[in-house]
Amino acid sequence: MKPNQDLSINIRGHLSYFRRPWIMGILNVTDDSFYSGCRSSIEEDVVARVREIRDEGADCIDIGACSTRPGAMPVDADVEWARLESAISIARREWKDALISVDTFRADVARRCVEAGADIINDISGGKMDADMFDTVAALKVPYVLTHMRGTPVDMASFAEYQDVVAEVITDLAHSIRELRQRGVCDIIVDPGFGFAKNVEQNYSLLASLEEICRIGLPVLVGVSRKSMIWRPLGITPSEALPGTTALNAVALLRGASILRVHDVAEAVQVRDVMMNLTAG
């Protein structure tokens, strides 16, 4: 693993480096997350999940309230905001200095979340599902996770056609990065979008070539936790995909990932720390 010594983002005036890769714990405040182990829909469940993510050593919590699994229909914006507002409040209460990311593709919801205390906007659509997102992020002056996706969660599987998936993903990301820079957005995290408009083979091609994506020169987030690229070829279920997730997280770190977005925090922390020891040795 090659520590990202020089990569950093500015969070509310504080410069945060990725010399030790971050572990981002997932909190889904939804009814239909593809992995039931991270669904939380009532206050007691949200409290328990926030405490679990905190106590297992995560660096960041990513809160989502609108399922983006393949084929999912998005919930109403007011429903999404109500869920996020409650979850952000609970996270701040239970984990005072938590670094909070919100998973939303809606610009107005993103603005409200930052006003409510969120630190990072994680947009699975890369600005393509809300034309106001880039300008909103620029005005908010918060870090932005730019994810590669084509289409929407409803139809993205039909857009998984590439001549060269690695080159085309990098080209698409570079175009969006230029747009963000032109608006004055300085703190960008890149997510290749594993599972978003990519089939199993394309996902593995992206992971194998992650070092090329890291050459963009921005922190790279990898989110492969319990996804179908793991369990579908193995003929298992998401609940059985932790060993495969752990293996791919190790590969991602070896290839330069700065952030692992995961359901299973303790296991990811162990992988990260073992890989850091390997590098130090």
Tab-separated table of C-alpha atoms in Angstrom, residues 11-12 14 16 20 22-23 50-51 53-55 57-61 63 88-101 117-120:
chain	number	residue	atom	x	y	z
A	11	ILE	CA	-13.387	20.368	6.110
A	12	ARG	CA	-14.795	23.510	7.709
A	14	HIS	CA	-9.429	22.134	8.859
A	16	SER	CA	-7.558	16.550	6.672
A	20	ARG	CA	-3.932	6.729	6.798
A	22	TRP	CA	-10.271	6.507	5.947
A	23	ILE	CA	-12.950	3.979	6.798
A	50	VAL	CA	-24.155	5.249	14.922
A	51	ARG	CA	-22.617	3.909	18.124
A	53	ILE	CA	-19.785	2.733	13.549
A	54	ARG	CA	-18.139	5.030	16.107
A	55	ASP	CA	-16.997	2.297	18.484
A	57	GLY	CA	-13.209	2.881	14.690
A	58	ALA	CA	-14.634	4.551	11.589
A	59	ASP	CA	-13.219	7.870	10.449
A	60	CYS	CA	-16.467	9.011	8.860
A	61	ILE	CA	-20.163	8.107	8.724
A	63	ILE	CA	-25.853	8.633	5.913
A	88	ILE	CA	-27.842	13.841	11.322
A	89	SER	CA	-29.238	15.092	14.623
A	90	ILE	CA	-28.831	11.675	16.220
A	91	ALA	CA	-25.314	11.248	14.825
A	92	ARG	CA	-24.248	14.630	16.211
A	93	ARG	CA	-25.735	13.782	19.601
A	94	GLU	CA	-24.177	10.324	19.840
A	95	TRP	CA	-20.839	11.178	18.208
A	96	LYS	CA	-20.115	14.835	18.844
A	97	ASP	CA	-17.069	15.200	16.594
A	98	ALA	CA	-18.285	12.837	13.890
A	99	LEU	CA	-17.313	13.551	10.308
A	100	ILE	CA	-20.680	13.255	8.555
A	101	SER	CA	-21.173	12.559	4.864
A	117	GLY	CA	-24.387	19.835	10.345
A	118	ALA	CA	-23.215	17.532	7.554
A	119	ASP	CA	-19.609	17.935	6.359
A	120	ILE	CA	-19.428	16.130	2.994
